[in-house]
Amino acid sequence: MFNLSSIPTTTTEPRHVKALILGAGPAGLSAALYAARADLQPVALTGTQIGGQAALTHTIENYPGFPEGVGGAELGDLFKKQAERFGATVEFDSAQAVDLSQRPFRVRTDNGEFTADSLIVSTGASPNKLNIPGEAELTGRGVSYCGTCDGWFFKDKKVVVAGGGDSALEEALFLTRFATSVTIVHRRDALRAGAILQKRAQENPKIGFIWNTVITEAVGGEKLVAVKLKDVQTGSESDLPTDGLFIFIGHTPNTQLFEGQLEMQDGYIKVDDRMHTSIPGVFAAGESADPHFKQVVTSAGMGAAAAIEATHFLEAHGG
Ligand code: NAP
């Protein structure tokens, strides 16, 4: 159980809010919109970025209402503006420690401390790493986890993409705008990604595939120059010269802060069908609580549901 003495105290008095939202991706900002319209005057803390992972996506084509697609960062900005219009406050701040042992809940952040009558956790997920030699050292020098952020640096260069899911294919397609070639290295002989992305990737002349293969090392000094490959069927090893390695092999929910306090399953916060966690008054939404769907639209829906339930909870229990 959390021990308040284990984190340094702040000199200022905690700010009290009716609804505190941790995270400002599609789930957090939708929760902020609904909580604001219920007059809870919610505060949403952004964590590392507004818009969550969606903001790192160049174009989102499957969020309803945008038939031509919408930029990920732009959508995040629109979510924020809409929530603010009804009185939500979105602050650049990150939670460092939480005490959920009693209400009001206490949350220590980079900038101070909050007490909150209800809490909505929408802390999202972070990209997984391959955990291979050279990966950490060469991150930012050829190794990347975000095509939208770093693609431009690979103009007229060769890149490798690790993974076979929607993210890998979507990012590989985006990278073809800059790179001369994009080689997708996948550990199996079948892609996990949906049919439309598979078709687009297979039809793109700049994209090639290496099947049944894993990347075992990122090679380079000042910058990445090659990746080492291993065929998982034959065991044969080879070097593939490349300027970039983009890694899209899934995500891990950002839930470490709640370990030992909220019930979890496989690292995801356990919620019932109304977004209630194991602690009354604490709700969770989006990828931190969603092992299944992980779509912008489903995260937004979970966020709205969490805020509606928080409103009902506060009506029944005060605050
Ligand atoms: P994902 O669907 O979990 O796919 C991860 C991919 O990485 C899989 O192909 C997996 O291989 C591979 N992989 C995992 N660990 C690996 C390792 N250690 N070494 C090599 N390869 C490894 O993850 P995602 O693509 O990030 O997508 C996450 C969720 O977001 C999904 O639900 C997806 O549908 C959704 N999403 C949707 C869109 C869209 O709708 N446009 C865009 C992006 C993401 P295996 O296939 O062998 O397991």
mmCIF file of C-alpha atoms and ligand atoms in Angstrom:
data_model
loop_
_atom_site.group_PDB
_atom_site.id
_atom_site.type_symbol
_atom_site.label_atom_id
_atom_site.label_comp_id
_atom_site.label_asym_id
_atom_site.label_seq_id
_atom_site.Cartn_x
_atom_site.Cartn_y
_atom_site.Cartn_z
ATOM 1 C CA MET A 1 0.000 0.000 0.000
ATOM 2 C CA PHE A 2 1.094 3.529 -0.773
ATOM 3 C CA ASN A 3 2.837 5.376 2.011
ATOM 4 C CA LEU A 4 2.666 9.145 1.895
ATOM 5 C CA SER A 5 5.961 9.457 3.731
ATOM 6 C CA SER A 6 7.651 7.698 0.825
ATOM 7 C CA ILE A 7 7.273 10.745 -1.405
ATOM 8 C CA PRO A 8 8.549 14.203 -0.626
ATOM 9 C CA THR A 9 5.945 16.662 0.588
ATOM 10 C CA THR A 10 5.257 19.920 -1.208
ATOM 11 C CA THR A 11 5.211 23.258 0.561
ATOM 12 C CA THR A 12 1.944 24.473 -0.998
ATOM 13 C CA GLU A 13 -1.541 23.332 0.049
ATOM 14 C CA PRO A 14 -3.079 20.641 -2.185
ATOM 15 C CA ARG A 15 -5.609 21.858 -4.748
ATOM 16 C CA HIS A 16 -8.991 20.254 -4.303
ATOM 17 C CA VAL A 17 -11.006 19.207 -7.370
ATOM 18 C CA LYS A 18 -14.197 17.214 -7.862
ATOM 19 C CA ALA A 19 -12.806 15.258 -10.794
ATOM 20 C CA LEU A 20 -9.131 14.761 -11.602
ATOM 21 C CA ILE A 21 -8.232 13.111 -14.881
ATOM 22 C CA LEU A 22 -4.796 11.605 -15.382
ATOM 23 C CA GLY A 23 -3.879 11.690 -19.058
ATOM 24 C CA ALA A 24 -5.059 13.786 -21.983
ATOM 25 C CA GLY A 25 -5.363 11.364 -24.876
ATOM 26 C CA PRO A 26 -8.712 10.530 -26.502
ATOM 27 C CA ALA A 27 -9.966 8.883 -23.275
ATOM 28 C CA GLY A 28 -8.846 11.638 -20.898
ATOM 29 C CA LEU A 29 -10.055 14.508 -23.056
ATOM 30 C CA SER A 30 -13.418 12.856 -23.735
ATOM 31 C CA ALA A 31 -13.763 12.304 -19.981
ATOM 32 C CA ALA A 32 -12.876 15.983 -19.491
ATOM 33 C CA LEU A 33 -15.567 17.021 -21.990
ATOM 34 C CA TYR A 34 -18.293 14.962 -20.302
ATOM 35 C CA ALA A 35 -17.197 15.874 -16.766
ATOM 36 C CA ALA A 36 -17.107 19.567 -17.727
ATOM 37 C CA ARG A 37 -20.614 19.393 -19.195
ATOM 38 C CA ALA A 38 -21.736 17.837 -15.891
ATOM 39 C CA ASP A 39 -20.253 20.915 -14.174
ATOM 40 C CA LEU A 40 -17.581 18.948 -12.314
ATOM 41 C CA GLN A 41 -14.964 21.526 -13.391
ATOM 42 C CA PRO A 42 -12.478 18.736 -14.114
ATOM 43 C CA VAL A 43 -8.728 19.151 -14.281
ATOM 44 C CA ALA A 44 -6.949 16.908 -16.805
ATOM 45 C CA LEU A 45 -3.194 16.443 -16.465
ATOM 46 C CA THR A 46 -1.538 15.866 -19.815
ATOM 47 C CA GLY A 47 1.372 13.655 -18.786
ATOM 48 C CA THR A 48 4.001 13.780 -21.498
ATOM 49 C CA GLN A 49 1.783 14.933 -24.359
ATOM 50 C CA ILE A 50 -1.658 16.202 -25.318
ATOM 51 C CA GLY A 51 -3.578 13.802 -27.503
ATOM 52 C CA GLY A 52 -1.773 10.685 -26.263
ATOM 53 C CA GLN A 53 -0.484 8.194 -28.804
ATOM 54 C CA ALA A 54 -3.062 9.377 -31.332
ATOM 55 C CA ALA A 55 -1.215 12.704 -31.504
ATOM 56 C CA LEU A 56 1.823 10.861 -32.844
ATOM 57 C CA THR A 57 -0.153 9.427 -35.738
ATOM 58 C CA HIS A 58 0.061 11.388 -38.978
ATOM 59 C CA THR A 59 -3.504 10.754 -40.151
ATOM 60 C CA ILE A 60 -6.381 9.021 -38.378
ATOM 61 C CA GLU A 61 -8.766 7.576 -40.931
ATOM 62 C CA ASN A 62 -11.144 5.638 -38.709
ATOM 63 C CA TYR A 63 -12.415 8.227 -36.257
ATOM 64 C CA PRO A 64 -16.044 8.893 -37.196
ATOM 65 C CA GLY A 65 -16.959 12.362 -38.423
ATOM 66 C CA PHE A 66 -13.811 12.883 -40.483
ATOM 67 C CA PRO A 67 -14.489 11.209 -43.845
ATOM 68 C CA GLU A 68 -11.192 12.472 -45.283
ATOM 69 C CA GLY A 69 -9.216 11.575 -42.136
ATOM 70 C CA VAL A 70 -7.796 13.969 -39.569
ATOM 71 C CA GLY A 71 -4.268 14.669 -38.320
ATOM 72 C CA GLY A 72 -3.580 12.973 -34.964
ATOM 73 C CA ALA A 73 -2.234 16.139 -33.335
ATOM 74 C CA GLU A 74 -5.088 18.153 -34.810
ATOM 75 C CA LEU A 75 -7.668 15.753 -33.381
ATOM 76 C CA GLY A 76 -6.044 15.992 -29.940
ATOM 77 C CA ASP A 77 -6.194 19.755 -30.178
ATOM 78 C CA LEU A 78 -9.874 19.675 -31.167
ATOM 79 C CA PHE A 79 -10.674 17.342 -28.237
ATOM 80 C CA LYS A 80 -8.899 19.766 -25.897
ATOM 81 C CA LYS A 81 -10.652 22.875 -27.239
ATOM 82 C CA GLN A 82 -14.047 21.201 -26.982
ATOM 83 C CA ALA A 83 -13.461 20.159 -23.347
ATOM 84 C CA GLU A 84 -12.148 23.614 -22.430
ATOM 85 C CA ARG A 85 -15.170 25.277 -23.990
ATOM 86 C CA PHE A 86 -17.302 23.735 -21.229
ATOM 87 C CA GLY A 87 -14.947 24.566 -18.368
ATOM 88 C CA ALA A 88 -12.364 21.758 -18.250
ATOM 89 C CA THR A 89 -8.802 22.754 -17.387
ATOM 90 C CA VAL A 90 -6.012 20.944 -19.189
ATOM 91 C CA GLU A 91 -2.637 21.305 -17.486
ATOM 92 C CA PHE A 92 0.868 20.264 -18.514
ATOM 93 C CA ASP A 93 1.684 18.193 -15.468
ATOM 94 C CA SER A 94 2.350 14.518 -14.626
ATOM 95 C CA ALA A 95 1.265 12.444 -11.652
ATOM 96 C CA GLN A 96 4.203 11.075 -9.681
ATOM 97 C CA ALA A 97 2.431 9.220 -6.856
ATOM 98 C CA VAL A 98 -1.132 8.476 -5.852
ATOM 99 C CA ASP A 99 -2.816 7.583 -2.576
ATOM 100 C CA LEU A 100 -6.157 5.916 -3.240
ATOM 101 C CA SER A 101 -6.566 4.509 0.281
ATOM 102 C CA GLN A 102 -9.261 7.039 1.168
ATOM 103 C CA ARG A 103 -11.321 9.851 -0.323
ATOM 104 C CA PRO A 104 -10.460 12.493 -1.262
ATOM 105 C CA PHE A 105 -7.770 10.735 -3.261
ATOM 106 C CA ARG A 106 -4.347 12.315 -3.187
ATOM 107 C CA VAL A 107 -2.165 12.781 -6.236
ATOM 108 C CA ARG A 108 1.347 14.188 -6.109
ATOM 109 C CA THR A 109 2.424 15.728 -9.413
ATOM 110 C CA ASP A 110 5.503 17.388 -10.908
ATOM 111 C CA ASN A 111 4.046 20.782 -9.988
ATOM 112 C CA GLY A 112 2.266 20.161 -6.691
ATOM 113 C CA GLU A 113 -0.468 18.082 -5.131
ATOM 114 C CA PHE A 114 -4.178 17.495 -5.725
ATOM 115 C CA THR A 115 -6.954 16.086 -3.611
ATOM 116 C CA ALA A 116 -9.819 14.747 -5.701
ATOM 117 C CA ASP A 117 -13.330 13.513 -4.932
ATOM 118 C CA SER A 118 -13.162 11.293 -8.009
ATOM 119 C CA LEU A 119 -10.336 10.153 -10.222
ATOM 120 C CA ILE A 120 -10.318 9.039 -13.847
ATOM 121 C CA VAL A 121 -7.192 7.184 -14.910
ATOM 122 C CA SER A 122 -6.479 7.484 -18.623
ATOM 123 C CA THR A 123 -2.720 7.210 -18.676
ATOM 124 C CA GLY A 124 -2.539 5.280 -21.953
ATOM 125 C CA ALA A 125 0.294 3.026 -23.039
ATOM 126 C CA SER A 126 3.894 3.327 -24.195
ATOM 127 C CA PRO A 127 5.621 1.619 -27.117
ATOM 128 C CA ASN A 128 7.395 -1.665 -26.398
ATOM 129 C CA LYS A 129 11.094 -2.011 -26.964
ATOM 130 C CA LEU A 130 12.861 -4.894 -28.677
ATOM 131 C CA ASN A 131 15.429 -4.947 -25.852
ATOM 132 C CA ILE A 132 18.293 -5.812 -28.184
ATOM 133 C CA PRO A 133 21.916 -4.664 -28.020
ATOM 134 C CA GLY A 134 22.399 -1.175 -29.498
ATOM 135 C CA GLU A 135 18.701 -0.210 -29.279
ATOM 136 C CA ALA A 136 18.990 2.144 -26.304
ATOM 137 C CA GLU A 137 22.326 3.647 -27.388
ATOM 138 C CA LEU A 138 21.107 4.359 -30.927
ATOM 139 C CA THR A 139 17.662 5.719 -30.010
ATOM 140 C CA GLY A 140 17.516 9.166 -31.614
ATOM 141 C CA ARG A 141 20.473 8.211 -33.837
ATOM 142 C CA GLY A 142 18.585 5.998 -36.230
ATOM 143 C CA VAL A 143 16.362 4.005 -33.861
ATOM 144 C CA SER A 144 12.874 5.447 -33.422
ATOM 145 C CA TYR A 145 9.399 4.567 -32.134
ATOM 146 C CA CYS A 146 7.536 7.301 -34.045
ATOM 147 C CA GLY A 147 7.415 7.638 -37.822
ATOM 148 C CA THR A 148 5.383 10.816 -37.683
ATOM 149 C CA CYS A 149 7.944 12.465 -35.406
ATOM 150 C CA ASP A 150 11.139 11.273 -37.074
ATOM 151 C CA GLY A 151 10.244 10.267 -40.645
ATOM 152 C CA TRP A 152 11.450 13.531 -42.123
ATOM 153 C CA PHE A 153 15.033 12.780 -41.011
ATOM 154 C CA PHE A 154 15.058 9.764 -43.305
ATOM 155 C CA LYS A 155 14.503 11.567 -46.585
ATOM 156 C CA ASP A 156 16.137 9.542 -49.398
ATOM 157 C CA LYS A 157 17.368 6.938 -46.891
ATOM 158 C CA LYS A 158 16.641 3.271 -46.278
ATOM 159 C CA VAL A 159 14.659 2.244 -43.226
ATOM 160 C CA VAL A 160 13.627 -0.978 -41.530
ATOM 161 C CA VAL A 161 10.351 -1.412 -39.649
ATOM 162 C CA ALA A 162 9.954 -4.064 -36.932
ATOM 163 C CA GLY A 163 6.469 -5.540 -36.355
ATOM 164 C CA GLY A 164 3.471 -6.832 -38.280
ATOM 165 C CA GLY A 165 0.504 -5.064 -36.648
ATOM 166 C CA ASP A 166 -1.567 -2.028 -37.637
ATOM 167 C CA SER A 167 0.997 0.399 -36.217
ATOM 168 C CA ALA A 168 3.902 -1.163 -38.140
ATOM 169 C CA LEU A 169 2.052 -1.046 -41.452
ATOM 170 C CA GLU A 170 0.526 2.379 -40.962
ATOM 171 C CA GLU A 171 3.910 3.831 -40.032
ATOM 172 C CA ALA A 172 5.682 1.947 -42.835
ATOM 173 C CA LEU A 173 3.262 3.487 -45.326
ATOM 174 C CA PHE A 174 3.876 6.930 -43.861
ATOM 175 C CA LEU A 175 7.653 6.429 -44.033
ATOM 176 C CA THR A 176 7.458 5.775 -47.799
ATOM 177 C CA ARG A 177 6.887 9.539 -48.174
ATOM 178 C CA PHE A 178 10.513 10.091 -47.205
ATOM 179 C CA ALA A 179 12.529 6.903 -47.444
ATOM 180 C CA THR A 180 13.698 5.283 -50.664
ATOM 181 C CA SER A 181 12.826 1.863 -49.271
ATOM 182 C CA VAL A 182 11.005 0.511 -46.226
ATOM 183 C CA THR A 183 11.711 -3.089 -45.242
ATOM 184 C CA ILE A 184 9.242 -4.638 -42.808
ATOM 185 C CA VAL A 185 10.809 -7.378 -40.696
ATOM 186 C CA HIS A 186 8.180 -9.633 -39.139
ATOM 187 C CA ARG A 187 8.717 -12.609 -36.863
ATOM 188 C CA ARG A 188 6.007 -14.705 -38.555
ATOM 189 C CA ASP A 189 4.856 -15.316 -42.126
ATOM 190 C CA ALA A 190 1.458 -13.610 -41.665
ATOM 191 C CA LEU A 191 0.655 -10.054 -40.688
ATOM 192 C CA ARG A 192 -1.508 -9.162 -37.702
ATOM 193 C CA ALA A 193 -2.623 -5.854 -39.269
ATOM 194 C CA GLY A 194 -6.107 -5.319 -40.722
ATOM 195 C CA ALA A 195 -6.919 -6.100 -44.356
ATOM 196 C CA ILE A 196 -6.917 -2.542 -45.742
ATOM 197 C CA LEU A 197 -3.471 -1.715 -44.379
ATOM 198 C CA GLN A 198 -2.104 -5.093 -45.526
ATOM 199 C CA LYS A 199 -3.325 -4.468 -49.070
ATOM 200 C CA ARG A 200 -1.924 -0.937 -49.164
ATOM 201 C CA ALA A 201 1.459 -2.042 -47.839
ATOM 202 C CA GLN A 202 1.709 -4.996 -50.202
ATOM 203 C CA GLU A 203 0.845 -2.815 -53.174
ATOM 204 C CA ASN A 204 3.340 -0.070 -52.277
ATOM 205 C CA PRO A 205 6.446 -0.438 -54.483
ATOM 206 C CA LYS A 206 8.714 1.052 -51.801
ATOM 207 C CA ILE A 207 7.749 -1.549 -49.173
ATOM 208 C CA GLY A 208 9.413 -4.964 -48.942
ATOM 209 C CA PHE A 209 8.965 -7.753 -46.396
ATOM 210 C CA ILE A 210 11.344 -10.101 -44.627
ATOM 211 C CA TRP A 211 9.309 -12.908 -43.050
ATOM 212 C CA ASN A 212 9.980 -15.267 -40.133
ATOM 213 C CA THR A 213 12.800 -13.054 -38.986
ATOM 214 C CA VAL A 214 13.730 -11.183 -35.823
ATOM 215 C CA ILE A 215 16.121 -8.290 -35.352
ATOM 216 C CA THR A 216 18.812 -9.250 -32.871
ATOM 217 C CA GLU A 217 21.012 -6.147 -32.805
ATOM 218 C CA ALA A 218 21.076 -2.490 -33.835
ATOM 219 C CA VAL A 219 24.577 -1.873 -35.192
ATOM 220 C CA GLY A 220 26.363 1.490 -35.270
ATOM 221 C CA GLY A 221 28.531 3.982 -33.427
ATOM 222 C CA GLU A 222 27.610 7.622 -33.900
ATOM 223 C CA LYS A 223 24.546 6.476 -35.821
ATOM 224 C CA LEU A 224 22.776 3.311 -36.901
ATOM 225 C CA VAL A 225 24.338 1.617 -39.937
ATOM 226 C CA ALA A 226 22.750 -1.849 -39.966
ATOM 227 C CA VAL A 227 20.562 -4.349 -38.155
ATOM 228 C CA LYS A 228 21.445 -7.967 -37.463
ATOM 229 C CA LEU A 229 18.733 -10.404 -38.524
ATOM 230 C CA LYS A 230 18.002 -13.978 -37.534
ATOM 231 C CA ASP A 231 15.734 -16.300 -39.500
ATOM 232 C CA VAL A 232 13.649 -18.012 -36.809
ATOM 233 C CA GLN A 233 13.110 -21.123 -38.956
ATOM 234 C CA THR A 234 16.648 -21.814 -40.198
ATOM 235 C CA GLY A 235 18.585 -19.939 -37.487
ATOM 236 C CA SER A 236 20.695 -18.268 -40.178
ATOM 237 C CA GLU A 237 21.996 -14.793 -39.366
ATOM 238 C CA SER A 238 22.688 -11.830 -41.634
ATOM 239 C CA ASP A 239 23.369 -8.080 -41.598
ATOM 240 C CA LEU A 240 21.009 -5.630 -43.291
ATOM 241 C CA PRO A 241 22.485 -2.147 -43.895
ATOM 242 C CA THR A 242 19.973 0.584 -42.971
ATOM 243 C CA ASP A 243 19.819 4.212 -41.891
ATOM 244 C CA GLY A 244 16.746 3.813 -39.702
ATOM 245 C CA LEU A 245 15.055 1.245 -37.487
ATOM 246 C CA PHE A 246 11.454 1.983 -36.555
ATOM 247 C CA ILE A 247 10.050 -0.294 -33.859
ATOM 248 C CA PHE A 248 6.277 -0.906 -33.646
ATOM 249 C CA ILE A 249 5.802 -4.096 -31.670
ATOM 250 C CA GLY A 250 2.887 -3.239 -29.427
ATOM 251 C CA HIS A 251 2.444 -1.244 -26.246
ATOM 252 C CA THR A 252 2.565 -1.615 -22.480
ATOM 253 C CA PRO A 253 -0.077 0.171 -20.372
ATOM 254 C CA ASN A 254 1.193 3.041 -18.220
ATOM 255 C CA THR A 255 -0.165 1.708 -14.941
ATOM 256 C CA GLN A 256 2.911 1.321 -12.729
ATOM 257 C CA LEU A 257 1.708 4.220 -10.572
ATOM 258 C CA PHE A 258 -1.335 2.212 -9.481
ATOM 259 C CA GLU A 259 0.324 -1.118 -8.733
ATOM 260 C CA GLY A 260 -0.710 -2.431 -5.303
ATOM 261 C CA GLN A 261 -3.649 -0.007 -5.177
ATOM 262 C CA LEU A 262 -5.911 -0.844 -8.118
ATOM 263 C CA GLU A 263 -6.710 -4.363 -9.237
ATOM 264 C CA MET A 264 -4.940 -5.189 -12.497
ATOM 265 C CA GLN A 265 -4.843 -7.932 -15.070
ATOM 266 C CA ASP A 266 -1.770 -8.405 -17.262
ATOM 267 C CA GLY A 267 -0.741 -4.846 -16.442
ATOM 268 C CA TYR A 268 -4.094 -3.333 -17.455
ATOM 269 C CA ILE A 269 -6.343 -1.708 -14.842
ATOM 270 C CA LYS A 270 -9.362 -3.940 -14.280
ATOM 271 C CA VAL A 271 -12.649 -2.151 -14.938
ATOM 272 C CA ASP A 272 -16.229 -3.391 -15.009
ATOM 273 C CA ASP A 273 -18.576 -2.569 -17.880
ATOM 274 C CA ARG A 274 -19.093 0.896 -16.399
ATOM 275 C CA MET A 275 -15.409 1.779 -16.116
ATOM 276 C CA HIS A 276 -15.370 1.320 -12.318
ATOM 277 C CA THR A 277 -12.022 0.126 -10.952
ATOM 278 C CA SER A 278 -11.640 -1.888 -7.749
ATOM 279 C CA ILE A 279 -11.828 1.354 -5.723
ATOM 280 C CA PRO A 280 -15.161 3.240 -5.587
ATOM 281 C CA GLY A 281 -14.725 6.712 -7.050
ATOM 282 C CA VAL A 282 -11.758 5.717 -9.216
ATOM 283 C CA PHE A 283 -12.540 5.046 -12.868
ATOM 284 C CA ALA A 284 -10.277 4.052 -15.746
ATOM 285 C CA ALA A 285 -10.591 4.479 -19.501
ATOM 286 C CA GLY A 286 -8.586 4.070 -22.688
ATOM 287 C CA GLU A 287 -5.524 1.940 -23.252
ATOM 288 C CA SER A 288 -4.495 1.766 -19.596
ATOM 289 C CA ALA A 289 -7.653 -0.307 -19.070
ATOM 290 C CA ASP A 290 -8.243 -1.807 -22.526
ATOM 291 C CA PRO A 291 -6.419 -4.972 -23.538
ATOM 292 C CA HIS A 292 -8.735 -5.515 -26.525
ATOM 293 C CA PHE A 293 -9.716 -2.619 -28.784
ATOM 294 C CA LYS A 294 -7.173 0.199 -28.461
ATOM 295 C CA GLN A 295 -8.848 2.464 -30.991
ATOM 296 C CA VAL A 296 -9.252 6.227 -30.723
ATOM 297 C CA VAL A 297 -13.026 5.835 -30.922
ATOM 298 C CA THR A 298 -13.221 3.136 -28.242
ATOM 299 C CA SER A 299 -10.898 5.085 -25.926
ATOM 300 C CA ALA A 300 -13.036 8.203 -26.392
ATOM 301 C CA GLY A 301 -16.146 6.150 -25.611
ATOM 302 C CA MET A 302 -14.581 4.711 -22.464
ATOM 303 C CA GLY A 303 -13.603 8.222 -21.366
ATOM 304 C CA ALA A 304 -17.148 9.505 -21.807
ATOM 305 C CA ALA A 305 -18.532 6.506 -19.906
ATOM 306 C CA ALA A 306 -16.037 7.009 -17.054
ATOM 307 C CA ALA A 307 -17.057 10.664 -16.680
ATOM 308 C CA ILE A 308 -20.777 9.805 -16.695
ATOM 309 C CA GLU A 309 -20.148 7.238 -13.963
ATOM 310 C CA ALA A 310 -17.987 9.682 -11.979
ATOM 311 C CA THR A 311 -20.887 12.146 -12.130
ATOM 312 C CA HIS A 312 -23.320 9.517 -10.803
ATOM 313 C CA PHE A 313 -20.826 8.524 -8.116
ATOM 314 C CA LEU A 314 -20.441 12.105 -6.891
ATOM 315 C CA GLU A 315 -24.215 12.609 -6.877
ATOM 316 C CA ALA A 316 -24.584 9.527 -4.662
ATOM 317 C CA HIS A 317 -21.548 9.963 -2.425
ATOM 318 C CA GLY A 318 -20.967 13.694 -2.309
ATOM 319 C CA GLY A 319 -18.013 15.742 -3.317
HETATM 320 P P1 NAP B 1 -0.085 -5.213 -32.047
HETATM 321 O O1 NAP B 1 -1.366 -5.289 -32.797
HETATM 322 O O2 NAP B 1 0.030 -5.871 -30.716
HETATM 323 O O3 NAP B 1 1.040 -5.790 -33.017
HETATM 324 C C1 NAP B 1 2.350 -5.925 -32.575
HETATM 325 C C2 NAP B 1 3.172 -6.567 -33.669
HETATM 326 O O4 NAP B 1 4.520 -6.643 -33.239
HETATM 327 C C3 NAP B 1 2.705 -7.985 -34.002
HETATM 328 O O5 NAP B 1 2.803 -8.213 -35.379
HETATM 329 C C4 NAP B 1 3.699 -8.834 -33.215
HETATM 330 O O6 NAP B 1 3.970 -10.072 -33.811
HETATM 331 C C5 NAP B 1 4.945 -8.003 -33.250
HETATM 332 N N1 NAP B 1 5.791 -8.204 -32.071
HETATM 333 C C6 NAP B 1 5.419 -8.135 -30.764
HETATM 334 N N2 NAP B 1 6.480 -8.345 -29.965
HETATM 335 C C7 NAP B 1 7.538 -8.545 -30.782
HETATM 336 C C8 NAP B 1 8.905 -8.814 -30.549
HETATM 337 N N3 NAP B 1 9.420 -8.889 -29.315
HETATM 338 N N4 NAP B 1 9.712 -8.980 -31.619
HETATM 339 C C9 NAP B 1 9.211 -8.874 -32.884
HETATM 340 N N5 NAP B 1 7.921 -8.622 -33.163
HETATM 341 C C10 NAP B 1 7.101 -8.463 -32.121
HETATM 342 O O7 NAP B 1 0.394 -3.690 -31.786
HETATM 343 P P2 NAP B 1 0.117 -2.359 -32.650
HETATM 344 O O8 NAP B 1 0.357 -2.590 -34.087
HETATM 345 O O9 NAP B 1 0.875 -1.296 -31.955
HETATM 346 O O10 NAP B 1 -1.426 -2.109 -32.443
HETATM 347 C C11 NAP B 1 -1.943 -1.971 -31.102
HETATM 348 C C12 NAP B 1 -3.438 -1.808 -31.167
HETATM 349 O O11 NAP B 1 -3.741 -0.541 -31.768
HETATM 350 C C13 NAP B 1 -4.128 -2.864 -32.012
HETATM 351 O O12 NAP B 1 -5.342 -3.189 -31.412
HETATM 352 C C14 NAP B 1 -4.342 -2.178 -33.330
HETATM 353 O O13 NAP B 1 -5.448 -2.678 -34.040
HETATM 354 C C15 NAP B 1 -4.563 -0.738 -32.895
HETATM 355 N N6 NAP B 1 -4.162 0.187 -33.972
HETATM 356 C C16 NAP B 1 -5.090 0.455 -34.924
HETATM 357 C C17 NAP B 1 -4.778 1.285 -35.973
HETATM 358 C C18 NAP B 1 -5.811 1.540 -37.020
HETATM 359 O O14 NAP B 1 -6.935 1.106 -36.852
HETATM 360 N N7 NAP B 1 -5.509 2.223 -38.104
HETATM 361 C C19 NAP B 1 -3.493 1.853 -36.070
HETATM 362 C C20 NAP B 1 -2.551 1.547 -35.094
HETATM 363 C C21 NAP B 1 -2.904 0.695 -34.049
HETATM 364 P P3 NAP B 1 2.852 -11.244 -33.867
HETATM 365 O O15 NAP B 1 1.871 -10.815 -34.919
HETATM 366 O O16 NAP B 1 3.629 -12.436 -34.203
HETATM 367 O O17 NAP B 1 2.257 -11.306 -32.485
#
